[in-house]
Amino acid sequence: MGKGGELRDRIATVGNTQKITEAMRLVAAAKVRRAQEAVLQTRPFSETLQSVFSGLIEQREPLDLPLLENREVKKVTLLAISGDRGLCGSYNTYIIKKTEARKKELEAQGIEVEIVPVGTKVEGYFRRRGEEFPASYSCPQVPSADFASEVSREMLNNFLDGETDKVELIYTKFVSLIASSPSIRTILPLSATGIETEGDEIFEMSTKDGDFEVETTTLGAAEPKEFPKDTIFEQDPVAILNGILPLYLDGQILRSLQESVASELASRMQSMQSASDNAKDLKKSLSQTYNRIRQAGVTQEILEIVAGATAAQG
């Protein structure tokens, strides 16, 4: 097969690759929409919990709850959320670097650190470096309340049993389709004032002029629920709060999982868009080279015919 035939085969291969990367981009976009819908569906429950919590705090102060207990920090658990798959740009790398930097920072202060990975990428990185985990999880593409509750229960049990003094969550905060921010937040012990005043953001993906875009809306903290002064609680308000706080923690972990998955999918969208653009440029360049070779071959054949005709006449 001549050079022209090889180029023709390569052009076909690049064209097929472009189709695959474009399909992967559209699949990621569809999954981002589903992640967006999941966040919107869980928002009312989180608002209600926050409202009831704030209202009960006004009924009963000061608070003496195990999940709000601040104690001397000798051991910290890092709950790190990454993806299970690649082809998503620097998404996994940023989380790994953030986790590694936080681990070194805490160890420099003489604090013992353990890592609980959610996602095979962060797990594989630290396992190859000899790290052992008390627990590890795969990161689902569609985070569920049951999965968040399972992770939350593990963290709660370790904290209440005194096996760890603080739990920090390392996840990727969704900013836009082209930007995300690796973030660290303390989830245990909980802060009463933090729960009362914590706002939220929701994002909605739409299309404009054939391109995807995201609109972010910032929401304030939920208003405290007003309980009449003569309200009689069947249970002590402290018992109610002890039941609400684990649910609140479940909601925070679920929301962080949803944001991380949305960030991963958005990063994959951008990576596949770049791959599609590169394939398009390469296909164009190869086509131009192929056309030049084909034209040169045609020109050479014409010259040979003319030269043969001239020689016959002479």
PDB file of C-alpha atoms in Angstrom:
ATOM      1  CA  MET A   1       0.000   0.000   0.000  1.00  0.00           C
ATOM      2  CA  GLY A   2       1.368   3.383  -0.995  1.00  0.00           C
ATOM      3  CA  LYS A   3       1.690   6.437   1.199  1.00  0.00           C
ATOM      4  CA  GLY A   4      -1.648   7.757  -0.048  1.00  0.00           C
ATOM      5  CA  GLY A   5      -3.391   4.569   1.032  1.00  0.00           C
ATOM      6  CA  GLU A   6      -1.828   4.757   4.501  1.00  0.00           C
ATOM      7  CA  LEU A   7      -2.956   8.358   4.893  1.00  0.00           C
ATOM      8  CA  ARG A   8      -6.462   7.443   3.770  1.00  0.00           C
ATOM      9  CA  ASP A   9      -6.643   4.708   6.436  1.00  0.00           C
ATOM     10  CA  ARG A  10      -5.317   7.071   9.077  1.00  0.00           C
ATOM     11  CA  ILE A  11      -7.899   9.730   8.142  1.00  0.00           C
ATOM     12  CA  ALA A  12     -10.652   7.139   8.563  1.00  0.00           C
ATOM     13  CA  THR A  13      -9.260   6.103  11.980  1.00  0.00           C
ATOM     14  CA  VAL A  14      -9.075   9.695  13.210  1.00  0.00           C
ATOM     15  CA  GLY A  15     -12.629  10.292  11.974  1.00  0.00           C
ATOM     16  CA  ASN A  16     -13.879   7.285  13.963  1.00  0.00           C
ATOM     17  CA  THR A  17     -12.022   8.525  17.049  1.00  0.00           C
ATOM     18  CA  GLN A  18     -13.691  11.920  16.674  1.00  0.00           C
ATOM     19  CA  LYS A  19     -17.114  10.262  16.595  1.00  0.00           C
ATOM     20  CA  ILE A  20     -16.335   8.323  19.781  1.00  0.00           C
ATOM     21  CA  THR A  21     -15.082  11.359  21.724  1.00  0.00           C
ATOM     22  CA  GLU A  22     -18.075  13.425  20.619  1.00  0.00           C
ATOM     23  CA  ALA A  23     -20.430  10.661  21.743  1.00  0.00           C
ATOM     24  CA  MET A  24     -18.661  10.514  25.121  1.00  0.00           C
ATOM     25  CA  ARG A  25     -19.034  14.291  25.479  1.00  0.00           C
ATOM     26  CA  LEU A  26     -22.779  14.100  24.865  1.00  0.00           C
ATOM     27  CA  VAL A  27     -23.154  11.194  27.305  1.00  0.00           C
ATOM     28  CA  ALA A  28     -21.332  13.198  29.986  1.00  0.00           C
ATOM     29  CA  ALA A  29     -23.608  16.176  29.300  1.00  0.00           C
ATOM     30  CA  ALA A  30     -26.701  14.015  29.780  1.00  0.00           C
ATOM     31  CA  LYS A  31     -25.306  12.725  33.082  1.00  0.00           C
ATOM     32  CA  VAL A  32     -24.600  16.279  34.262  1.00  0.00           C
ATOM     33  CA  ARG A  33     -28.279  17.049  33.696  1.00  0.00           C
ATOM     34  CA  ARG A  34     -29.253  14.047  35.826  1.00  0.00           C
ATOM     35  CA  ALA A  35     -26.857  15.153  38.566  1.00  0.00           C
ATOM     36  CA  GLN A  36     -28.439  18.605  38.439  1.00  0.00           C
ATOM     37  CA  GLU A  37     -31.912  17.107  38.863  1.00  0.00           C
ATOM     38  CA  ALA A  38     -30.732  14.997  41.815  1.00  0.00           C
ATOM     39  CA  VAL A  39     -29.402  18.096  43.597  1.00  0.00           C
ATOM     40  CA  LEU A  40     -32.698  19.925  43.072  1.00  0.00           C
ATOM     41  CA  GLN A  41     -34.667  16.954  44.415  1.00  0.00           C
ATOM     42  CA  THR A  42     -32.652  16.737  47.657  1.00  0.00           C
ATOM     43  CA  ARG A  43     -32.732  20.477  48.320  1.00  0.00           C
ATOM     44  CA  PRO A  44     -36.206  20.625  50.032  1.00  0.00           C
ATOM     45  CA  PHE A  45     -35.240  17.904  52.530  1.00  0.00           C
ATOM     46  CA  SER A  46     -31.999  19.704  53.462  1.00  0.00           C
ATOM     47  CA  GLU A  47     -33.856  23.002  53.855  1.00  0.00           C
ATOM     48  CA  THR A  48     -36.423  21.401  56.169  1.00  0.00           C
ATOM     49  CA  LEU A  49     -33.751  19.797  58.341  1.00  0.00           C
ATOM     50  CA  GLN A  50     -31.887  23.078  58.618  1.00  0.00           C
ATOM     51  CA  SER A  51     -35.078  24.966  59.468  1.00  0.00           C
ATOM     52  CA  VAL A  52     -36.173  22.499  62.174  1.00  0.00           C
ATOM     53  CA  PHE A  53     -32.670  22.377  63.644  1.00  0.00           C
ATOM     54  CA  SER A  54     -32.502  26.172  63.920  1.00  0.00           C
ATOM     55  CA  GLY A  55     -35.942  26.285  65.501  1.00  0.00           C
ATOM     56  CA  LEU A  56     -35.077  23.625  68.090  1.00  0.00           C
ATOM     57  CA  ILE A  57     -31.837  25.388  69.000  1.00  0.00           C
ATOM     58  CA  GLU A  58     -33.879  28.443  69.969  1.00  0.00           C
ATOM     59  CA  GLN A  59     -35.978  26.193  72.197  1.00  0.00           C
ATOM     60  CA  ARG A  60     -33.043  24.540  73.947  1.00  0.00           C
ATOM     61  CA  GLU A  61     -29.758  26.265  74.753  1.00  0.00           C
ATOM     62  CA  PRO A  62     -26.993  25.524  75.599  1.00  0.00           C
ATOM     63  CA  LEU A  63     -26.565  22.357  73.575  1.00  0.00           C
ATOM     64  CA  ASP A  64     -24.714  19.306  74.864  1.00  0.00           C
ATOM     65  CA  LEU A  65     -24.702  16.883  71.950  1.00  0.00           C
ATOM     66  CA  PRO A  66     -22.023  14.262  71.115  1.00  0.00           C
ATOM     67  CA  LEU A  67     -21.829  15.326  67.467  1.00  0.00           C
ATOM     68  CA  LEU A  68     -21.133  18.942  68.466  1.00  0.00           C
ATOM     69  CA  GLU A  69     -18.375  18.020  70.925  1.00  0.00           C
ATOM     70  CA  ASN A  70     -15.038  19.677  70.223  1.00  0.00           C
ATOM     71  CA  ARG A  71     -12.117  17.784  71.730  1.00  0.00           C
ATOM     72  CA  GLU A  72      -8.353  17.796  71.498  1.00  0.00           C
ATOM     73  CA  VAL A  73      -7.405  16.672  68.003  1.00  0.00           C
ATOM     74  CA  LYS A  74      -4.957  13.779  68.042  1.00  0.00           C
ATOM     75  CA  LYS A  75      -6.242  11.916  65.016  1.00  0.00           C
ATOM     76  CA  VAL A  76      -7.953  13.148  61.837  1.00  0.00           C
ATOM     77  CA  THR A  77      -9.822  11.129  59.221  1.00  0.00           C
ATOM     78  CA  LEU A  78      -9.666  12.454  55.654  1.00  0.00           C
ATOM     79  CA  LEU A  79     -12.690  11.388  53.603  1.00  0.00           C
ATOM     80  CA  ALA A  80     -11.438  11.925  50.034  1.00  0.00           C
ATOM     81  CA  ILE A  81     -13.785  11.715  47.041  1.00  0.00           C
ATOM     82  CA  SER A  82     -12.365  11.037  43.573  1.00  0.00           C
ATOM     83  CA  GLY A  83     -13.597   9.248  40.475  1.00  0.00           C
ATOM     84  CA  ASP A  84     -13.375   5.596  39.478  1.00  0.00           C
ATOM     85  CA  ARG A  85     -12.420   6.300  35.862  1.00  0.00           C
ATOM     86  CA  GLY A  86     -10.037   8.453  33.883  1.00  0.00           C
ATOM     87  CA  LEU A  87     -10.505  10.538  30.712  1.00  0.00           C
ATOM     88  CA  CYS A  88     -11.595  13.488  32.849  1.00  0.00           C
ATOM     89  CA  GLY A  89      -8.643  15.850  32.652  1.00  0.00           C
ATOM     90  CA  SER A  90      -7.002  16.830  35.939  1.00  0.00           C
ATOM     91  CA  TYR A  91     -10.066  16.115  38.103  1.00  0.00           C
ATOM     92  CA  ASN A  92      -8.565  13.116  39.943  1.00  0.00           C
ATOM     93  CA  THR A  93      -5.077  14.618  40.092  1.00  0.00           C
ATOM     94  CA  TYR A  94      -6.282  17.736  41.917  1.00  0.00           C
ATOM     95  CA  ILE A  95      -8.073  15.690  44.591  1.00  0.00           C
ATOM     96  CA  ILE A  96      -5.037  13.446  45.096  1.00  0.00           C
ATOM     97  CA  LYS A  97      -2.714  16.462  45.445  1.00  0.00           C
ATOM     98  CA  LYS A  98      -5.142  18.178  47.831  1.00  0.00           C
ATOM     99  CA  THR A  99      -5.369  15.062  50.004  1.00  0.00           C
ATOM    100  CA  GLU A 100      -1.620  14.513  50.007  1.00  0.00           C
ATOM    101  CA  ALA A 101      -0.912  18.148  50.915  1.00  0.00           C
ATOM    102  CA  ARG A 102      -3.459  18.095  53.769  1.00  0.00           C
ATOM    103  CA  LYS A 103      -2.026  14.827  55.092  1.00  0.00           C
ATOM    104  CA  LYS A 104       1.508  16.253  55.179  1.00  0.00           C
ATOM    105  CA  GLU A 105       0.258  19.458  56.816  1.00  0.00           C
ATOM    106  CA  LEU A 106      -1.480  17.575  59.639  1.00  0.00           C
ATOM    107  CA  GLU A 107       1.407  15.152  60.163  1.00  0.00           C
ATOM    108  CA  ALA A 108       3.784  18.117  60.443  1.00  0.00           C
ATOM    109  CA  GLN A 109       1.665  19.233  63.434  1.00  0.00           C
ATOM    110  CA  GLY A 110       2.105  15.823  65.071  1.00  0.00           C
ATOM    111  CA  ILE A 111      -1.462  14.681  64.280  1.00  0.00           C
ATOM    112  CA  GLU A 112      -2.134  11.119  63.203  1.00  0.00           C
ATOM    113  CA  VAL A 113      -3.935  10.897  59.840  1.00  0.00           C
ATOM    114  CA  GLU A 114      -5.977   8.134  58.256  1.00  0.00           C
ATOM    115  CA  ILE A 115      -7.567   8.253  54.800  1.00  0.00           C
ATOM    116  CA  VAL A 116     -10.940   6.843  53.808  1.00  0.00           C
ATOM    117  CA  PRO A 117     -11.017   6.947  49.983  1.00  0.00           C
ATOM    118  CA  VAL A 118     -14.239   7.158  47.974  1.00  0.00           C
ATOM    119  CA  GLY A 119     -13.167   6.353  44.422  1.00  0.00           C
ATOM    120  CA  THR A 120     -10.646   3.899  43.014  1.00  0.00           C
ATOM    121  CA  LYS A 121      -8.293   6.595  41.676  1.00  0.00           C
ATOM    122  CA  VAL A 122      -7.444   8.133  45.055  1.00  0.00           C
ATOM    123  CA  GLU A 123      -7.462   4.670  46.663  1.00  0.00           C
ATOM    124  CA  GLY A 124      -5.029   3.239  44.098  1.00  0.00           C
ATOM    125  CA  TYR A 125      -2.659   6.202  44.422  1.00  0.00           C
ATOM    126  CA  PHE A 126      -2.257   5.936  48.202  1.00  0.00           C
ATOM    127  CA  ARG A 127      -2.348   2.128  48.268  1.00  0.00           C
ATOM    128  CA  ARG A 128       0.662   2.044  45.923  1.00  0.00           C
ATOM    129  CA  ARG A 129       2.453   4.179  48.517  1.00  0.00           C
ATOM    130  CA  GLY A 130       1.811   1.725  51.311  1.00  0.00           C
ATOM    131  CA  GLU A 131      -1.208   3.445  52.850  1.00  0.00           C
ATOM    132  CA  GLU A 132      -3.750   1.283  54.676  1.00  0.00           C
ATOM    133  CA  PHE A 133      -7.407   2.273  54.938  1.00  0.00           C
ATOM    134  CA  PRO A 134      -9.949   1.556  57.689  1.00  0.00           C
ATOM    135  CA  ALA A 135     -12.576   1.527  54.931  1.00  0.00           C
ATOM    136  CA  SER A 136     -12.756   2.284  51.192  1.00  0.00           C
ATOM    137  CA  TYR A 137     -15.554   2.764  48.678  1.00  0.00           C
ATOM    138  CA  SER A 138     -16.091   3.038  44.955  1.00  0.00           C
ATOM    139  CA  CYS A 139     -17.618   6.313  43.822  1.00  0.00           C
ATOM    140  CA  PRO A 140     -21.010   5.729  42.172  1.00  0.00           C
ATOM    141  CA  GLN A 141     -21.872   7.645  39.011  1.00  0.00           C
ATOM    142  CA  VAL A 142     -25.331   8.239  40.498  1.00  0.00           C
ATOM    143  CA  PRO A 143     -24.878   8.826  44.248  1.00  0.00           C
ATOM    144  CA  SER A 144     -27.783   7.525  46.313  1.00  0.00           C
ATOM    145  CA  ALA A 145     -29.046   8.372  49.793  1.00  0.00           C
ATOM    146  CA  ASP A 146     -28.330   4.783  50.877  1.00  0.00           C
ATOM    147  CA  PHE A 147     -24.688   5.035  49.831  1.00  0.00           C
ATOM    148  CA  ALA A 148     -24.262   8.436  51.536  1.00  0.00           C
ATOM    149  CA  SER A 149     -25.864   7.006  54.673  1.00  0.00           C
ATOM    150  CA  GLU A 150     -23.447   4.059  54.643  1.00  0.00           C
ATOM    151  CA  VAL A 151     -20.411   6.365  54.450  1.00  0.00           C
ATOM    152  CA  SER A 152     -21.909   8.735  57.031  1.00  0.00           C
ATOM    153  CA  ARG A 153     -22.600   5.884  59.449  1.00  0.00           C
ATOM    154  CA  GLU A 154     -18.977   4.710  59.222  1.00  0.00           C
ATOM    155  CA  MET A 155     -17.702   8.234  59.980  1.00  0.00           C
ATOM    156  CA  LEU A 156     -20.199   8.705  62.829  1.00  0.00           C
ATOM    157  CA  ASN A 157     -19.290   5.424  64.487  1.00  0.00           C
ATOM    158  CA  ASN A 158     -15.565   6.201  64.347  1.00  0.00           C
ATOM    159  CA  PHE A 159     -16.131   9.680  65.787  1.00  0.00           C
ATOM    160  CA  LEU A 160     -18.510   8.624  68.565  1.00  0.00           C
ATOM    161  CA  ASP A 161     -16.308   5.656  69.532  1.00  0.00           C
ATOM    162  CA  GLY A 162     -13.346   8.003  69.906  1.00  0.00           C
ATOM    163  CA  GLU A 163     -11.354   6.332  67.123  1.00  0.00           C
ATOM    164  CA  THR A 164     -10.955   9.723  65.441  1.00  0.00           C
ATOM    165  CA  ASP A 165     -11.271  13.268  66.779  1.00  0.00           C
ATOM    166  CA  LYS A 166     -12.114  15.045  63.543  1.00  0.00           C
ATOM    167  CA  VAL A 167     -13.397  14.125  60.094  1.00  0.00           C
ATOM    168  CA  GLU A 168     -12.532  16.326  57.106  1.00  0.00           C
ATOM    169  CA  LEU A 169     -14.195  15.929  53.726  1.00  0.00           C
ATOM    170  CA  ILE A 170     -12.105  16.538  50.601  1.00  0.00           C
ATOM    171  CA  TYR A 171     -14.251  16.867  47.499  1.00  0.00           C
ATOM    172  CA  THR A 172     -14.544  18.891  44.287  1.00  0.00           C
ATOM    173  CA  LYS A 173     -16.896  21.847  44.444  1.00  0.00           C
ATOM    174  CA  PHE A 174     -18.786  22.363  41.183  1.00  0.00           C
ATOM    175  CA  VAL A 175     -18.294  25.911  39.857  1.00  0.00           C
ATOM    176  CA  SER A 176     -19.086  25.719  36.152  1.00  0.00           C
ATOM    177  CA  LEU A 177     -18.658  23.457  33.146  1.00  0.00           C
ATOM    178  CA  ILE A 178     -15.089  24.699  32.722  1.00  0.00           C
ATOM    179  CA  ALA A 179     -14.095  25.207  36.355  1.00  0.00           C
ATOM    180  CA  SER A 180     -14.179  23.255  39.602  1.00  0.00           C
ATOM    181  CA  SER A 181     -12.510  23.772  42.951  1.00  0.00           C
ATOM    182  CA  PRO A 182     -11.020  21.058  45.215  1.00  0.00           C
ATOM    183  CA  SER A 183     -12.280  21.926  48.700  1.00  0.00           C
ATOM    184  CA  ILE A 184     -11.865  20.814  52.305  1.00  0.00           C
ATOM    185  CA  ARG A 185     -14.585  21.080  54.946  1.00  0.00           C
ATOM    186  CA  THR A 186     -14.930  19.720  58.466  1.00  0.00           C
ATOM    187  CA  ILE A 187     -17.994  17.477  58.795  1.00  0.00           C
ATOM    188  CA  LEU A 188     -17.327  16.148  62.320  1.00  0.00           C
ATOM    189  CA  PRO A 189     -17.678  17.576  64.859  1.00  0.00           C
ATOM    190  CA  LEU A 190     -20.613  19.549  63.515  1.00  0.00           C
ATOM    191  CA  SER A 191     -20.987  23.247  64.285  1.00  0.00           C
ATOM    192  CA  ALA A 192     -24.381  24.472  65.485  1.00  0.00           C
ATOM    193  CA  THR A 193     -23.812  27.982  64.136  1.00  0.00           C
ATOM    194  CA  GLY A 194     -22.481  26.562  60.864  1.00  0.00           C
ATOM    195  CA  ILE A 195     -25.654  24.543  60.327  1.00  0.00           C
ATOM    196  CA  GLU A 196     -27.867  27.512  61.174  1.00  0.00           C
ATOM    197  CA  THR A 197     -26.166  29.946  58.796  1.00  0.00           C
ATOM    198  CA  GLU A 198     -25.007  27.673  55.968  1.00  0.00           C
ATOM    199  CA  GLY A 199     -26.311  28.736  52.578  1.00  0.00           C
ATOM    200  CA  ASP A 200     -26.324  26.749  49.363  1.00  0.00           C
ATOM    201  CA  GLU A 201     -25.905  26.962  45.615  1.00  0.00           C
ATOM    202  CA  ILE A 202     -27.842  25.203  42.895  1.00  0.00           C
ATOM    203  CA  PHE A 203     -26.761  24.915  39.274  1.00  0.00           C
ATOM    204  CA  GLU A 204     -28.866  24.418  36.173  1.00  0.00           C
ATOM    205  CA  MET A 205     -27.422  23.391  32.809  1.00  0.00           C
ATOM    206  CA  SER A 206     -29.043  24.638  29.622  1.00  0.00           C
ATOM    207  CA  THR A 207     -28.113  25.163  25.985  1.00  0.00           C
ATOM    208  CA  LYS A 208     -27.571  28.477  24.206  1.00  0.00           C
ATOM    209  CA  ASP A 209     -26.696  28.833  20.518  1.00  0.00           C
ATOM    210  CA  GLY A 210     -25.910  25.114  20.436  1.00  0.00           C
ATOM    211  CA  ASP A 211     -23.443  25.276  23.368  1.00  0.00           C
ATOM    212  CA  PHE A 212     -23.874  24.050  26.943  1.00  0.00           C
ATOM    213  CA  GLU A 213     -23.885  26.594  29.760  1.00  0.00           C
ATOM    214  CA  VAL A 214     -24.585  26.547  33.497  1.00  0.00           C
ATOM    215  CA  GLU A 215     -26.483  29.089  35.574  1.00  0.00           C
ATOM    216  CA  THR A 216     -25.633  29.131  39.294  1.00  0.00           C
ATOM    217  CA  THR A 217     -28.083  30.460  41.879  1.00  0.00           C
ATOM    218  CA  THR A 218     -26.952  31.309  45.417  1.00  0.00           C
ATOM    219  CA  LEU A 219     -29.476  30.586  48.157  1.00  0.00           C
ATOM    220  CA  GLY A 220     -29.411  31.879  51.723  1.00  0.00           C
ATOM    221  CA  ALA A 221     -29.827  29.825  54.880  1.00  0.00           C
ATOM    222  CA  ALA A 222     -33.276  28.419  55.604  1.00  0.00           C
ATOM    223  CA  GLU A 223     -35.394  30.419  58.039  1.00  0.00           C
ATOM    224  CA  PRO A 224     -35.719  28.847  61.520  1.00  0.00           C
ATOM    225  CA  LYS A 225     -39.007  27.018  62.016  1.00  0.00           C
ATOM    226  CA  GLU A 226     -41.186  28.761  64.553  1.00  0.00           C
ATOM    227  CA  PHE A 227     -42.552  26.540  67.290  1.00  0.00           C
ATOM    228  CA  PRO A 228     -45.343  28.006  69.485  1.00  0.00           C
ATOM    229  CA  LYS A 229     -44.279  28.553  73.085  1.00  0.00           C
ATOM    230  CA  ASP A 230     -46.843  26.051  74.328  1.00  0.00           C
ATOM    231  CA  THR A 231     -45.587  23.310  71.964  1.00  0.00           C
ATOM    232  CA  ILE A 232     -45.326  19.978  73.754  1.00  0.00           C
ATOM    233  CA  PHE A 233     -42.705  17.655  72.299  1.00  0.00           C
ATOM    234  CA  GLU A 234     -43.333  13.933  72.614  1.00  0.00           C
ATOM    235  CA  GLN A 235     -39.570  13.545  72.878  1.00  0.00           C
ATOM    236  CA  ASP A 236     -37.044  15.819  74.518  1.00  0.00           C
ATOM    237  CA  PRO A 237     -35.700  18.375  71.985  1.00  0.00           C
ATOM    238  CA  VAL A 238     -32.195  17.030  72.607  1.00  0.00           C
ATOM    239  CA  ALA A 239     -33.326  13.561  71.509  1.00  0.00           C
ATOM    240  CA  ILE A 240     -34.886  15.098  68.388  1.00  0.00           C
ATOM    241  CA  LEU A 241     -31.666  16.956  67.634  1.00  0.00           C
ATOM    242  CA  ASN A 242     -29.665  13.748  68.071  1.00  0.00           C
ATOM    243  CA  GLY A 243     -31.904  12.199  65.425  1.00  0.00           C
ATOM    244  CA  ILE A 244     -31.697  15.193  63.053  1.00  0.00           C
ATOM    245  CA  LEU A 245     -27.921  15.646  63.064  1.00  0.00           C
ATOM    246  CA  PRO A 246     -27.074  12.243  61.484  1.00  0.00           C
ATOM    247  CA  LEU A 247     -29.653  12.971  58.774  1.00  0.00           C
ATOM    248  CA  TYR A 248     -28.060  16.364  58.212  1.00  0.00           C
ATOM    249  CA  LEU A 249     -24.643  14.717  57.912  1.00  0.00           C
ATOM    250  CA  ASP A 250     -26.091  12.197  55.415  1.00  0.00           C
ATOM    251  CA  GLY A 251     -27.380  15.120  53.349  1.00  0.00           C
ATOM    252  CA  GLN A 252     -24.032  16.920  53.380  1.00  0.00           C
ATOM    253  CA  ILE A 253     -22.128  13.830  52.234  1.00  0.00           C
ATOM    254  CA  LEU A 254     -24.732  13.132  49.532  1.00  0.00           C
ATOM    255  CA  ARG A 255     -24.501  16.715  48.284  1.00  0.00           C
ATOM    256  CA  SER A 256     -20.685  16.560  48.211  1.00  0.00           C
ATOM    257  CA  LEU A 257     -20.838  13.295  46.257  1.00  0.00           C
ATOM    258  CA  GLN A 258     -23.258  14.872  43.775  1.00  0.00           C
ATOM    259  CA  GLU A 259     -21.032  17.915  43.304  1.00  0.00           C
ATOM    260  CA  SER A 260     -17.948  15.748  42.868  1.00  0.00           C
ATOM    261  CA  VAL A 261     -19.658  13.560  40.261  1.00  0.00           C
ATOM    262  CA  ALA A 262     -20.971  16.656  38.447  1.00  0.00           C
ATOM    263  CA  SER A 263     -17.429  18.115  38.451  1.00  0.00           C
ATOM    264  CA  GLU A 264     -16.012  14.847  37.101  1.00  0.00           C
ATOM    265  CA  LEU A 265     -18.583  14.736  34.305  1.00  0.00           C
ATOM    266  CA  ALA A 266     -18.027  18.396  33.424  1.00  0.00           C
ATOM    267  CA  SER A 267     -14.269  17.753  33.315  1.00  0.00           C
ATOM    268  CA  ARG A 268     -14.891  14.736  31.080  1.00  0.00           C
ATOM    269  CA  MET A 269     -17.051  16.889  28.806  1.00  0.00           C
ATOM    270  CA  GLN A 270     -14.228  19.379  28.400  1.00  0.00           C
ATOM    271  CA  SER A 271     -11.624  16.650  27.860  1.00  0.00           C
ATOM    272  CA  MET A 272     -13.737  14.975  25.184  1.00  0.00           C
ATOM    273  CA  GLN A 273     -14.428  18.360  23.574  1.00  0.00           C
ATOM    274  CA  SER A 274     -10.668  19.012  23.387  1.00  0.00           C
ATOM    275  CA  ALA A 275     -10.082  15.505  22.019  1.00  0.00           C
ATOM    276  CA  SER A 276     -12.778  16.030  19.371  1.00  0.00           C
ATOM    277  CA  ASP A 277     -11.287  19.391  18.375  1.00  0.00           C
ATOM    278  CA  ASN A 278      -7.801  17.875  18.158  1.00  0.00           C
ATOM    279  CA  ALA A 279      -9.114  14.978  16.054  1.00  0.00           C
ATOM    280  CA  LYS A 280     -10.860  17.453  13.762  1.00  0.00           C
ATOM    281  CA  ASP A 281      -7.652  19.472  13.305  1.00  0.00           C
ATOM    282  CA  LEU A 282      -5.580  16.331  12.726  1.00  0.00           C
ATOM    283  CA  LYS A 283      -8.105  15.005  10.207  1.00  0.00           C
ATOM    284  CA  LYS A 284      -7.997  18.330   8.342  1.00  0.00           C
ATOM    285  CA  SER A 285      -4.188  18.336   8.287  1.00  0.00           C
ATOM    286  CA  LEU A 286      -4.032  14.716   7.095  1.00  0.00           C
ATOM    287  CA  SER A 287      -6.639  15.414   4.402  1.00  0.00           C
ATOM    288  CA  GLN A 288      -4.592  18.343   3.096  1.00  0.00           C
ATOM    289  CA  THR A 289      -1.449  16.197   2.998  1.00  0.00           C
ATOM    290  CA  TYR A 290      -3.357  13.375   1.286  1.00  0.00           C
ATOM    291  CA  ASN A 291      -4.770  15.783  -1.334  1.00  0.00           C
ATOM    292  CA  ARG A 292      -1.306  17.219  -2.053  1.00  0.00           C
ATOM    293  CA  ILE A 293       0.108  13.718  -2.568  1.00  0.00           C
ATOM    294  CA  ARG A 294      -2.827  12.746  -4.793  1.00  0.00           C
ATOM    295  CA  GLN A 295      -2.509  15.945  -6.850  1.00  0.00           C
ATOM    296  CA  ALA A 296       1.232  15.443  -7.195  1.00  0.00           C
ATOM    297  CA  GLY A 297       0.581  11.897  -8.428  1.00  0.00           C
ATOM    298  CA  VAL A 298      -1.971  13.128 -10.990  1.00  0.00           C
ATOM    299  CA  THR A 299       0.416  15.842 -12.160  1.00  0.00           C
ATOM    300  CA  GLN A 300       3.227  13.303 -12.509  1.00  0.00           C
ATOM    301  CA  GLU A 301       1.004  11.013 -14.589  1.00  0.00           C
ATOM    302  CA  ILE A 302       0.025  13.906 -16.900  1.00  0.00           C
ATOM    303  CA  LEU A 303       3.687  14.843 -17.366  1.00  0.00           C
ATOM    304  CA  GLU A 304       4.549  11.251 -18.228  1.00  0.00           C
ATOM    305  CA  ILE A 305       1.700  11.091 -20.801  1.00  0.00           C
ATOM    306  CA  VAL A 306       2.771  14.390 -22.403  1.00  0.00           C
ATOM    307  CA  ALA A 307       6.403  13.274 -22.448  1.00  0.00           C
ATOM    308  CA  GLY A 308       5.400   9.963 -24.055  1.00  0.00           C
ATOM    309  CA  ALA A 309       3.268  11.721 -26.697  1.00  0.00           C
ATOM    310  CA  THR A 310       6.090  14.134 -27.485  1.00  0.00           C
ATOM    311  CA  ALA A 311       8.580  11.328 -27.866  1.00  0.00           C
ATOM    312  CA  ALA A 312       6.189   9.430 -30.183  1.00  0.00           C
ATOM    313  CA  GLN A 313       5.765  12.481 -32.409  1.00  0.00           C
ATOM    314  CA  GLY A 314       9.505  13.096 -32.529  1.00  0.00           C
TER     315      GLY A 314
END
